[in-house]
Amino acid sequence: MPDPAAELLALADRGPFATVLADPPWRFTNRTGKMAPEHRRLTRYGTLDTPAIAALPVEALAAPTAHCYLWVPNALLPEGLAVLAAWGFTYKTNLIWHKIRKDKGSDGRGVGFYFRNVTEMLLFGVRGPHARTLDPGRRQVNLLAAPKQEHSRKPAAFHDLIEACSPGPRLEMFARGVRAGWTCWGDQADAGYRPDWATRTGRSAPPG
């Protein structure tokens, strides 16, 4: 099996990275729910448990002063905060993705055992001195509305926001496809990426 830590460390010559974005394949304790990527009827991709994610050598790749953006499902917020700390970053705030329909209303097809989830959270942490966001970050609100695509893909608007608010060089971990100006790493980080499962519209969607 590939060693993700070794693969990441092989990127060290492209860093150190002043900005890290990660969308880990979180493993849910309850794998029977449709929220879990490894649900037996909906298997989409392999997952990692929290200790494995926390053990990735992000601290060794990040610059002494750096930003980290970490996607975390609402149900796994404590685990997300623990991973951010394990990677050497101090949690500061978060960005919220509001999932909307074409008519701009909340996309209520999300799942959840307690409430119907229509949001997802992007944790923001920093390390080192003078780690403020760039000037556009001082004006950026932390709520972005965008429609869903295939399972787990995040809106490109968040890449735009990060490029405006955080300096390079930038590393995206567990990327889908590639993006100019970023070092992209992960099983699906190639220019020809297409999901190999049926998307919510019944067809594979191009990188966006």
mmCIF file with all atom_site columns, C-alpha atoms in Angstrom:
data_model
loop_
_atom_site.group_PDB
_atom_site.id
_atom_site.type_symbol
_atom_site.label_atom_id
_atom_site.label_alt_id
_atom_site.label_comp_id
_atom_site.label_asym_id
_atom_site.label_entity_id
_atom_site.label_seq_id
_atom_site.pdbx_PDB_ins_code
_atom_site.Cartn_x
_atom_site.Cartn_y
_atom_site.Cartn_z
_atom_site.occupancy
_atom_site.B_iso_or_equiv
_atom_site.pdbx_formal_charge
_atom_site.auth_seq_id
_atom_site.auth_comp_id
_atom_site.auth_asym_id
_atom_site.auth_atom_id
_atom_site.pdbx_PDB_model_num
ATOM 1   C CA . MET A 1 1   ? 0.000   0.000  0.000   1.00 0.00 ? 1   MET A CA 1
ATOM 2   C CA . PRO A 1 2   ? 1.264   3.550  -0.697  1.00 0.00 ? 2   PRO A CA 1
ATOM 3   C CA . ASP A 1 3   ? 2.709   5.395  2.285   1.00 0.00 ? 3   ASP A CA 1
ATOM 4   C CA . PRO A 1 4   ? 0.914   8.784  2.395   1.00 0.00 ? 4   PRO A CA 1
ATOM 5   C CA . ALA A 1 5   ? 3.486   10.278 4.768   1.00 0.00 ? 5   ALA A CA 1
ATOM 6   C CA . ALA A 1 6   ? 6.341   9.399  2.424   1.00 0.00 ? 6   ALA A CA 1
ATOM 7   C CA . GLU A 1 7   ? 4.403   10.718 -0.569  1.00 0.00 ? 7   GLU A CA 1
ATOM 8   C CA . LEU A 1 8   ? 3.798   14.016 1.193   1.00 0.00 ? 8   LEU A CA 1
ATOM 9   C CA . LEU A 1 9   ? 7.403   14.402 2.312   1.00 0.00 ? 9   LEU A CA 1
ATOM 10  C CA . ALA A 1 10  ? 8.472   13.930 -1.312  1.00 0.00 ? 10  ALA A CA 1
ATOM 11  C CA . LEU A 1 11  ? 6.824   17.315 -1.970  1.00 0.00 ? 11  LEU A CA 1
ATOM 12  C CA . ALA A 1 12  ? 9.080   19.110 0.503   1.00 0.00 ? 12  ALA A CA 1
ATOM 13  C CA . ASP A 1 13  ? 11.261  20.579 -2.243  1.00 0.00 ? 13  ASP A CA 1
ATOM 14  C CA . ARG A 1 14  ? 8.234   22.517 -3.519  1.00 0.00 ? 14  ARG A CA 1
ATOM 15  C CA . GLY A 1 15  ? 7.730   24.167 -0.139  1.00 0.00 ? 15  GLY A CA 1
ATOM 16  C CA . PRO A 1 16  ? 7.785   25.165 2.562   1.00 0.00 ? 16  PRO A CA 1
ATOM 17  C CA . PHE A 1 17  ? 4.122   25.910 2.067   1.00 0.00 ? 17  PHE A CA 1
ATOM 18  C CA . ALA A 1 18  ? 2.638   29.100 3.453   1.00 0.00 ? 18  ALA A CA 1
ATOM 19  C CA . THR A 1 19  ? -0.901  27.786 2.915   1.00 0.00 ? 19  THR A CA 1
ATOM 20  C CA . VAL A 1 20  ? -2.241  24.251 3.305   1.00 0.00 ? 20  VAL A CA 1
ATOM 21  C CA . LEU A 1 21  ? -5.757  23.177 2.291   1.00 0.00 ? 21  LEU A CA 1
ATOM 22  C CA . ALA A 1 22  ? -6.921  19.672 3.217   1.00 0.00 ? 22  ALA A CA 1
ATOM 23  C CA . ASP A 1 23  ? -10.122 17.730 2.608   1.00 0.00 ? 23  ASP A CA 1
ATOM 24  C CA . PRO A 1 24  ? -9.346  14.406 4.312   1.00 0.00 ? 24  PRO A CA 1
ATOM 25  C CA . PRO A 1 25  ? -11.356 11.225 3.640   1.00 0.00 ? 25  PRO A CA 1
ATOM 26  C CA . TRP A 1 26  ? -12.741 11.157 7.183   1.00 0.00 ? 26  TRP A CA 1
ATOM 27  C CA . ARG A 1 27  ? -13.879 7.808  8.559   1.00 0.00 ? 27  ARG A CA 1
ATOM 28  C CA . PHE A 1 28  ? -17.215 7.896  10.343  1.00 0.00 ? 28  PHE A CA 1
ATOM 29  C CA . THR A 1 29  ? -17.875 5.700  13.366  1.00 0.00 ? 29  THR A CA 1
ATOM 30  C CA . ASN A 1 30  ? -21.317 4.891  11.981  1.00 0.00 ? 30  ASN A CA 1
ATOM 31  C CA . ARG A 1 31  ? -20.613 3.560  8.488   1.00 0.00 ? 31  ARG A CA 1
ATOM 32  C CA . THR A 1 32  ? -24.225 2.576  7.828   1.00 0.00 ? 32  THR A CA 1
ATOM 33  C CA . GLY A 1 33  ? -25.429 6.110  7.284   1.00 0.00 ? 33  GLY A CA 1
ATOM 34  C CA . LYS A 1 34  ? -25.423 7.735  3.841   1.00 0.00 ? 34  LYS A CA 1
ATOM 35  C CA . MET A 1 35  ? -23.069 10.409 5.159   1.00 0.00 ? 35  MET A CA 1
ATOM 36  C CA . ALA A 1 36  ? -20.246 7.849  5.364   1.00 0.00 ? 36  ALA A CA 1
ATOM 37  C CA . PRO A 1 37  ? -18.142 7.573  2.160   1.00 0.00 ? 37  PRO A CA 1
ATOM 38  C CA . GLU A 1 38  ? -17.566 3.856  2.773   1.00 0.00 ? 38  GLU A CA 1
ATOM 39  C CA . HIS A 1 39  ? -21.252 3.012  3.180   1.00 0.00 ? 39  HIS A CA 1
ATOM 40  C CA . ARG A 1 40  ? -21.527 -0.550 1.825   1.00 0.00 ? 40  ARG A CA 1
ATOM 41  C CA . ARG A 1 41  ? -24.083 0.387  -0.826  1.00 0.00 ? 41  ARG A CA 1
ATOM 42  C CA . LEU A 1 42  ? -22.465 3.695  -1.759  1.00 0.00 ? 42  LEU A CA 1
ATOM 43  C CA . THR A 1 43  ? -18.726 2.995  -1.626  1.00 0.00 ? 43  THR A CA 1
ATOM 44  C CA . ARG A 1 44  ? -16.963 5.969  -3.200  1.00 0.00 ? 44  ARG A CA 1
ATOM 45  C CA . TYR A 1 45  ? -13.383 5.993  -1.935  1.00 0.00 ? 45  TYR A CA 1
ATOM 46  C CA . GLY A 1 46  ? -11.157 4.734  0.852   1.00 0.00 ? 46  GLY A CA 1
ATOM 47  C CA . THR A 1 47  ? -11.081 6.532  4.180   1.00 0.00 ? 47  THR A CA 1
ATOM 48  C CA . LEU A 1 48  ? -8.577  7.185  6.977   1.00 0.00 ? 48  LEU A CA 1
ATOM 49  C CA . ASP A 1 49  ? -9.185  7.139  10.692  1.00 0.00 ? 49  ASP A CA 1
ATOM 50  C CA . THR A 1 50  ? -8.442  10.255 12.730  1.00 0.00 ? 50  THR A CA 1
ATOM 51  C CA . PRO A 1 51  ? -5.055  9.092  14.113  1.00 0.00 ? 51  PRO A CA 1
ATOM 52  C CA . ALA A 1 52  ? -3.833  8.384  10.569  1.00 0.00 ? 52  ALA A CA 1
ATOM 53  C CA . ILE A 1 53  ? -4.903  11.830 9.388   1.00 0.00 ? 53  ILE A CA 1
ATOM 54  C CA . ALA A 1 54  ? -3.342  13.481 12.431  1.00 0.00 ? 54  ALA A CA 1
ATOM 55  C CA . ALA A 1 55  ? -0.052  11.648 11.807  1.00 0.00 ? 55  ALA A CA 1
ATOM 56  C CA . LEU A 1 56  ? 0.442   13.121 8.328   1.00 0.00 ? 56  LEU A CA 1
ATOM 57  C CA . PRO A 1 57  ? 3.636   15.261 8.287   1.00 0.00 ? 57  PRO A CA 1
ATOM 58  C CA . VAL A 1 58  ? 1.932   18.584 7.612   1.00 0.00 ? 58  VAL A CA 1
ATOM 59  C CA . GLU A 1 59  ? 3.976   20.406 10.237  1.00 0.00 ? 59  GLU A CA 1
ATOM 60  C CA . ALA A 1 60  ? 7.173   19.433 8.430   1.00 0.00 ? 60  ALA A CA 1
ATOM 61  C CA . LEU A 1 61  ? 5.871   20.808 5.122   1.00 0.00 ? 61  LEU A CA 1
ATOM 62  C CA . ALA A 1 62  ? 4.415   24.093 6.360   1.00 0.00 ? 62  ALA A CA 1
ATOM 63  C CA . ALA A 1 63  ? 6.384   27.318 6.538   1.00 0.00 ? 63  ALA A CA 1
ATOM 64  C CA . PRO A 1 64  ? 7.249   28.722 9.977   1.00 0.00 ? 64  PRO A CA 1
ATOM 65  C CA . THR A 1 65  ? 4.422   31.203 9.483   1.00 0.00 ? 65  THR A CA 1
ATOM 66  C CA . ALA A 1 66  ? 1.519   29.553 7.685   1.00 0.00 ? 66  ALA A CA 1
ATOM 67  C CA . HIS A 1 67  ? -2.238  29.155 7.290   1.00 0.00 ? 67  HIS A CA 1
ATOM 68  C CA . CYS A 1 68  ? -4.167  25.882 7.301   1.00 0.00 ? 68  CYS A CA 1
ATOM 69  C CA . TYR A 1 69  ? -7.686  25.308 5.997   1.00 0.00 ? 69  TYR A CA 1
ATOM 70  C CA . LEU A 1 70  ? -9.221  21.978 7.032   1.00 0.00 ? 70  LEU A CA 1
ATOM 71  C CA . TRP A 1 71  ? -12.578 20.660 5.837   1.00 0.00 ? 71  TRP A CA 1
ATOM 72  C CA . VAL A 1 72  ? -14.439 18.723 8.509   1.00 0.00 ? 72  VAL A CA 1
ATOM 73  C CA . PRO A 1 73  ? -17.961 17.248 8.593   1.00 0.00 ? 73  PRO A CA 1
ATOM 74  C CA . ASN A 1 74  ? -20.210 18.745 11.254  1.00 0.00 ? 74  ASN A CA 1
ATOM 75  C CA . ALA A 1 75  ? -20.347 15.419 13.112  1.00 0.00 ? 75  ALA A CA 1
ATOM 76  C CA . LEU A 1 76  ? -16.539 15.277 13.363  1.00 0.00 ? 76  LEU A CA 1
ATOM 77  C CA . LEU A 1 77  ? -15.786 18.800 14.571  1.00 0.00 ? 77  LEU A CA 1
ATOM 78  C CA . PRO A 1 78  ? -13.852 17.648 17.692  1.00 0.00 ? 78  PRO A CA 1
ATOM 79  C CA . GLU A 1 79  ? -11.711 15.373 15.519  1.00 0.00 ? 79  GLU A CA 1
ATOM 80  C CA . GLY A 1 80  ? -11.065 18.232 13.103  1.00 0.00 ? 80  GLY A CA 1
ATOM 81  C CA . LEU A 1 81  ? -9.856  20.504 15.882  1.00 0.00 ? 81  LEU A CA 1
ATOM 82  C CA . ALA A 1 82  ? -7.584  17.726 17.167  1.00 0.00 ? 82  ALA A CA 1
ATOM 83  C CA . VAL A 1 83  ? -6.073  17.182 13.712  1.00 0.00 ? 83  VAL A CA 1
ATOM 84  C CA . LEU A 1 84  ? -5.466  20.903 13.241  1.00 0.00 ? 84  LEU A CA 1
ATOM 85  C CA . ALA A 1 85  ? -3.570  20.971 16.535  1.00 0.00 ? 85  ALA A CA 1
ATOM 86  C CA . ALA A 1 86  ? -1.619  17.791 15.676  1.00 0.00 ? 86  ALA A CA 1
ATOM 87  C CA . TRP A 1 87  ? -0.467  19.465 12.467  1.00 0.00 ? 87  TRP A CA 1
ATOM 88  C CA . GLY A 1 88  ? 0.958   22.362 14.486  1.00 0.00 ? 88  GLY A CA 1
ATOM 89  C CA . PHE A 1 89  ? -1.768  24.966 13.912  1.00 0.00 ? 89  PHE A CA 1
ATOM 90  C CA . THR A 1 90  ? -3.838  26.998 16.340  1.00 0.00 ? 90  THR A CA 1
ATOM 91  C CA . TYR A 1 91  ? -7.539  27.210 15.519  1.00 0.00 ? 91  TYR A CA 1
ATOM 92  C CA . LYS A 1 92  ? -8.730  30.778 14.904  1.00 0.00 ? 92  LYS A CA 1
ATOM 93  C CA . THR A 1 93  ? -12.071 30.727 13.094  1.00 0.00 ? 93  THR A CA 1
ATOM 94  C CA . ASN A 1 94  ? -14.037 28.938 10.380  1.00 0.00 ? 94  ASN A CA 1
ATOM 95  C CA . LEU A 1 95  ? -15.637 29.386 6.997   1.00 0.00 ? 95  LEU A CA 1
ATOM 96  C CA . ILE A 1 96  ? -19.088 27.935 6.355   1.00 0.00 ? 96  ILE A CA 1
ATOM 97  C CA . TRP A 1 97  ? -20.350 26.485 3.082   1.00 0.00 ? 97  TRP A CA 1
ATOM 98  C CA . HIS A 1 98  ? -24.132 26.888 2.811   1.00 0.00 ? 98  HIS A CA 1
ATOM 99  C CA . LYS A 1 99  ? -25.355 24.285 0.317   1.00 0.00 ? 99  LYS A CA 1
ATOM 100 C CA . ILE A 1 100 ? -28.062 25.764 -1.869  1.00 0.00 ? 100 ILE A CA 1
ATOM 101 C CA . ARG A 1 101 ? -30.466 24.782 -4.645  1.00 0.00 ? 101 ARG A CA 1
ATOM 102 C CA . LYS A 1 102 ? -30.798 26.554 -7.972  1.00 0.00 ? 102 LYS A CA 1
ATOM 103 C CA . ASP A 1 103 ? -33.445 28.811 -6.445  1.00 0.00 ? 103 ASP A CA 1
ATOM 104 C CA . LYS A 1 104 ? -30.913 29.837 -3.734  1.00 0.00 ? 104 LYS A CA 1
ATOM 105 C CA . GLY A 1 105 ? -32.832 28.053 -0.969  1.00 0.00 ? 105 GLY A CA 1
ATOM 106 C CA . SER A 1 106 ? -31.128 25.591 1.375   1.00 0.00 ? 106 SER A CA 1
ATOM 107 C CA . ASP A 1 107 ? -30.451 22.193 -0.191  1.00 0.00 ? 107 ASP A CA 1
ATOM 108 C CA . GLY A 1 108 ? -32.285 20.031 2.319   1.00 0.00 ? 108 GLY A CA 1
ATOM 109 C CA . ARG A 1 109 ? -31.122 16.727 0.869   1.00 0.00 ? 109 ARG A CA 1
ATOM 110 C CA . GLY A 1 110 ? -28.260 16.621 3.344   1.00 0.00 ? 110 GLY A CA 1
ATOM 111 C CA . VAL A 1 111 ? -28.222 14.016 6.088   1.00 0.00 ? 111 VAL A CA 1
ATOM 112 C CA . GLY A 1 112 ? -27.825 13.982 9.849   1.00 0.00 ? 112 GLY A CA 1
ATOM 113 C CA . PHE A 1 113 ? -29.109 12.044 12.823  1.00 0.00 ? 113 PHE A CA 1
ATOM 114 C CA . TYR A 1 114 ? -30.254 15.145 14.728  1.00 0.00 ? 114 TYR A CA 1
ATOM 115 C CA . PHE A 1 115 ? -30.777 17.930 12.183  1.00 0.00 ? 115 PHE A CA 1
ATOM 116 C CA . ARG A 1 116 ? -30.787 18.110 8.393   1.00 0.00 ? 116 ARG A CA 1
ATOM 117 C CA . ASN A 1 117 ? -27.318 19.374 7.482   1.00 0.00 ? 117 ASN A CA 1
ATOM 118 C CA . VAL A 1 118 ? -27.151 22.129 4.865   1.00 0.00 ? 118 VAL A CA 1
ATOM 119 C CA . THR A 1 119 ? -23.715 23.418 5.847   1.00 0.00 ? 119 THR A CA 1
ATOM 120 C CA . GLU A 1 120 ? -20.140 22.201 5.982   1.00 0.00 ? 120 GLU A CA 1
ATOM 121 C CA . MET A 1 121 ? -17.262 23.730 7.914   1.00 0.00 ? 121 MET A CA 1
ATOM 122 C CA . LEU A 1 122 ? -13.768 24.761 6.839   1.00 0.00 ? 122 LEU A CA 1
ATOM 123 C CA . LEU A 1 123 ? -11.582 25.250 9.915   1.00 0.00 ? 123 LEU A CA 1
ATOM 124 C CA . PHE A 1 124 ? -8.923  27.954 9.753   1.00 0.00 ? 124 PHE A CA 1
ATOM 125 C CA . GLY A 1 125 ? -5.733  27.745 11.808  1.00 0.00 ? 125 GLY A CA 1
ATOM 126 C CA . VAL A 1 126 ? -2.404  29.538 11.885  1.00 0.00 ? 126 VAL A CA 1
ATOM 127 C CA . ARG A 1 127 ? 1.153   28.919 13.027  1.00 0.00 ? 127 ARG A CA 1
ATOM 128 C CA . GLY A 1 128 ? 3.987   31.327 13.644  1.00 0.00 ? 128 GLY A CA 1
ATOM 129 C CA . PRO A 1 129 ? 4.123   35.101 14.186  1.00 0.00 ? 129 PRO A CA 1
ATOM 130 C CA . HIS A 1 130 ? 2.251   37.685 12.126  1.00 0.00 ? 130 HIS A CA 1
ATOM 131 C CA . ALA A 1 131 ? 0.007   35.049 10.544  1.00 0.00 ? 131 ALA A CA 1
ATOM 132 C CA . ARG A 1 132 ? -2.846  37.413 9.703   1.00 0.00 ? 132 ARG A CA 1
ATOM 133 C CA . THR A 1 133 ? -4.749  36.956 6.473   1.00 0.00 ? 133 THR A CA 1
ATOM 134 C CA . LEU A 1 134 ? -3.934  39.168 3.498   1.00 0.00 ? 134 LEU A CA 1
ATOM 135 C CA . ASP A 1 135 ? -5.894  42.414 3.105   1.00 0.00 ? 135 ASP A CA 1
ATOM 136 C CA . PRO A 1 136 ? -8.891  40.829 1.276   1.00 0.00 ? 136 PRO A CA 1
ATOM 137 C CA . GLY A 1 137 ? -9.386  38.550 4.279   1.00 0.00 ? 137 GLY A CA 1
ATOM 138 C CA . ARG A 1 138 ? -10.224 41.550 6.467   1.00 0.00 ? 138 ARG A CA 1
ATOM 139 C CA . ARG A 1 139 ? -13.283 42.173 4.269   1.00 0.00 ? 139 ARG A CA 1
ATOM 140 C CA . GLN A 1 140 ? -14.256 38.557 3.555   1.00 0.00 ? 140 GLN A CA 1
ATOM 141 C CA . VAL A 1 141 ? -17.382 37.237 5.279   1.00 0.00 ? 141 VAL A CA 1
ATOM 142 C CA . ASN A 1 142 ? -17.172 33.653 6.510   1.00 0.00 ? 142 ASN A CA 1
ATOM 143 C CA . LEU A 1 143 ? -20.374 32.378 4.866   1.00 0.00 ? 143 LEU A CA 1
ATOM 144 C CA . LEU A 1 144 ? -20.376 31.263 1.228   1.00 0.00 ? 144 LEU A CA 1
ATOM 145 C CA . ALA A 1 145 ? -23.420 29.886 -0.578  1.00 0.00 ? 145 ALA A CA 1
ATOM 146 C CA . ALA A 1 146 ? -22.836 27.443 -3.433  1.00 0.00 ? 146 ALA A CA 1
ATOM 147 C CA . PRO A 1 147 ? -24.563 24.359 -4.874  1.00 0.00 ? 147 PRO A CA 1
ATOM 148 C CA . LYS A 1 148 ? -23.404 20.796 -4.289  1.00 0.00 ? 148 LYS A CA 1
ATOM 149 C CA . GLN A 1 149 ? -21.702 18.722 -6.976  1.00 0.00 ? 149 GLN A CA 1
ATOM 150 C CA . GLU A 1 150 ? -20.744 15.057 -6.637  1.00 0.00 ? 150 GLU A CA 1
ATOM 151 C CA . HIS A 1 151 ? -20.200 13.605 -3.179  1.00 0.00 ? 151 HIS A CA 1
ATOM 152 C CA . SER A 1 152 ? -17.662 15.561 -1.123  1.00 0.00 ? 152 SER A CA 1
ATOM 153 C CA . ARG A 1 153 ? -16.456 17.942 -3.870  1.00 0.00 ? 153 ARG A CA 1
ATOM 154 C CA . LYS A 1 154 ? -16.035 21.445 -2.517  1.00 0.00 ? 154 LYS A CA 1
ATOM 155 C CA . PRO A 1 155 ? -16.927 24.614 -4.472  1.00 0.00 ? 155 PRO A CA 1
ATOM 156 C CA . ALA A 1 156 ? -14.169 26.296 -6.465  1.00 0.00 ? 156 ALA A CA 1
ATOM 157 C CA . ALA A 1 157 ? -15.190 29.559 -4.780  1.00 0.00 ? 157 ALA A CA 1
ATOM 158 C CA . PHE A 1 158 ? -13.268 28.448 -1.698  1.00 0.00 ? 158 PHE A CA 1
ATOM 159 C CA . HIS A 1 159 ? -10.064 28.120 -3.725  1.00 0.00 ? 159 HIS A CA 1
ATOM 160 C CA . ASP A 1 160 ? -10.634 31.649 -5.010  1.00 0.00 ? 160 ASP A CA 1
ATOM 161 C CA . LEU A 1 161 ? -11.136 32.897 -1.460  1.00 0.00 ? 161 LEU A CA 1
ATOM 162 C CA . ILE A 1 162 ? -8.002  31.182 -0.168  1.00 0.00 ? 162 ILE A CA 1
ATOM 163 C CA . GLU A 1 163 ? -5.883  32.533 -3.030  1.00 0.00 ? 163 GLU A CA 1
ATOM 164 C CA . ALA A 1 164 ? -7.064  36.058 -2.176  1.00 0.00 ? 164 ALA A CA 1
ATOM 165 C CA . CYS A 1 165 ? -6.640  35.743 1.588   1.00 0.00 ? 165 CYS A CA 1
ATOM 166 C CA . SER A 1 166 ? -3.584  33.512 2.122   1.00 0.00 ? 166 SER A CA 1
ATOM 167 C CA . PRO A 1 167 ? -0.087  33.618 0.603   1.00 0.00 ? 167 PRO A CA 1
ATOM 168 C CA . GLY A 1 168 ? 1.718   31.039 -1.509  1.00 0.00 ? 168 GLY A CA 1
ATOM 169 C CA . PRO A 1 169 ? 3.210   28.635 -2.070  1.00 0.00 ? 169 PRO A CA 1
ATOM 170 C CA . ARG A 1 170 ? 0.060   26.585 -1.525  1.00 0.00 ? 170 ARG A CA 1
ATOM 171 C CA . LEU A 1 171 ? -0.471  22.859 -0.985  1.00 0.00 ? 171 LEU A CA 1
ATOM 172 C CA . GLU A 1 172 ? -3.807  21.079 -1.450  1.00 0.00 ? 172 GLU A CA 1
ATOM 173 C CA . MET A 1 173 ? -4.035  17.665 0.207   1.00 0.00 ? 173 MET A CA 1
ATOM 174 C CA . PHE A 1 174 ? -6.561  15.075 -0.981  1.00 0.00 ? 174 PHE A CA 1
ATOM 175 C CA . ALA A 1 175 ? -7.200  17.237 -4.026  1.00 0.00 ? 175 ALA A CA 1
ATOM 176 C CA . ARG A 1 176 ? -9.607  16.404 -6.821  1.00 0.00 ? 176 ARG A CA 1
ATOM 177 C CA . GLY A 1 177 ? -8.044  17.407 -10.095 1.00 0.00 ? 177 GLY A CA 1
ATOM 178 C CA . VAL A 1 178 ? -5.348  20.069 -10.359 1.00 0.00 ? 178 VAL A CA 1
ATOM 179 C CA . ARG A 1 179 ? -5.342  23.850 -10.041 1.00 0.00 ? 179 ARG A CA 1
ATOM 180 C CA . ALA A 1 180 ? -2.832  26.342 -11.389 1.00 0.00 ? 180 ALA A CA 1
ATOM 181 C CA . GLY A 1 181 ? -0.611  27.832 -8.720  1.00 0.00 ? 181 GLY A CA 1
ATOM 182 C CA . TRP A 1 182 ? -1.098  24.931 -6.301  1.00 0.00 ? 182 TRP A CA 1
ATOM 183 C CA . THR A 1 183 ? 0.824   21.759 -5.487  1.00 0.00 ? 183 THR A CA 1
ATOM 184 C CA . CYS A 1 184 ? -1.960  19.171 -5.513  1.00 0.00 ? 184 CYS A CA 1
ATOM 185 C CA . TRP A 1 185 ? -1.594  15.798 -3.791  1.00 0.00 ? 185 TRP A CA 1
ATOM 186 C CA . GLY A 1 186 ? -3.876  12.790 -3.405  1.00 0.00 ? 186 GLY A CA 1
ATOM 187 C CA . ASP A 1 187 ? -5.261  9.735  -5.181  1.00 0.00 ? 187 ASP A CA 1
ATOM 188 C CA . GLN A 1 188 ? -7.473  11.946 -7.360  1.00 0.00 ? 188 GLN A CA 1
ATOM 189 C CA . ALA A 1 189 ? -4.988  14.777 -7.940  1.00 0.00 ? 189 ALA A CA 1
ATOM 190 C CA . ASP A 1 190 ? -4.525  14.549 -11.692 1.00 0.00 ? 190 ASP A CA 1
ATOM 191 C CA . ALA A 1 191 ? -5.679  16.628 -14.636 1.00 0.00 ? 191 ALA A CA 1
ATOM 192 C CA . GLY A 1 192 ? -7.961  13.888 -15.965 1.00 0.00 ? 192 GLY A CA 1
ATOM 193 C CA . TYR A 1 193 ? -9.840  13.266 -12.720 1.00 0.00 ? 193 TYR A CA 1
ATOM 194 C CA . ARG A 1 194 ? -13.417 12.050 -13.024 1.00 0.00 ? 194 ARG A CA 1
ATOM 195 C CA . PRO A 1 195 ? -15.385 10.432 -10.188 1.00 0.00 ? 195 PRO A CA 1
ATOM 196 C CA . ASP A 1 196 ? -15.755 6.676  -10.705 1.00 0.00 ? 196 ASP A CA 1
ATOM 197 C CA . TRP A 1 197 ? -19.153 6.516  -9.005  1.00 0.00 ? 197 TRP A CA 1
ATOM 198 C CA . ALA A 1 198 ? -22.540 7.887  -10.075 1.00 0.00 ? 198 ALA A CA 1
ATOM 199 C CA . THR A 1 199 ? -22.884 11.513 -9.044  1.00 0.00 ? 199 THR A CA 1
ATOM 200 C CA . ARG A 1 200 ? -26.037 13.050 -7.622  1.00 0.00 ? 200 ARG A CA 1
ATOM 201 C CA . THR A 1 201 ? -27.113 13.920 -11.182 1.00 0.00 ? 201 THR A CA 1
ATOM 202 C CA . GLY A 1 202 ? -26.354 10.380 -12.362 1.00 0.00 ? 202 GLY A CA 1
ATOM 203 C CA . ARG A 1 203 ? -23.256 11.237 -14.331 1.00 0.00 ? 203 ARG A CA 1
ATOM 204 C CA . SER A 1 204 ? -19.609 12.014 -13.705 1.00 0.00 ? 204 SER A CA 1
ATOM 205 C CA . ALA A 1 205 ? -18.917 15.699 -13.356 1.00 0.00 ? 205 ALA A CA 1
ATOM 206 C CA . PRO A 1 206 ? -15.780 17.413 -14.671 1.00 0.00 ? 206 PRO A CA 1
ATOM 207 C CA . PRO A 1 207 ? -13.406 19.134 -12.290 1.00 0.00 ? 207 PRO A CA 1
ATOM 208 C CA . GLY A 1 208 ? -14.756 22.514 -11.291 1.00 0.00 ? 208 GLY A CA 1
#
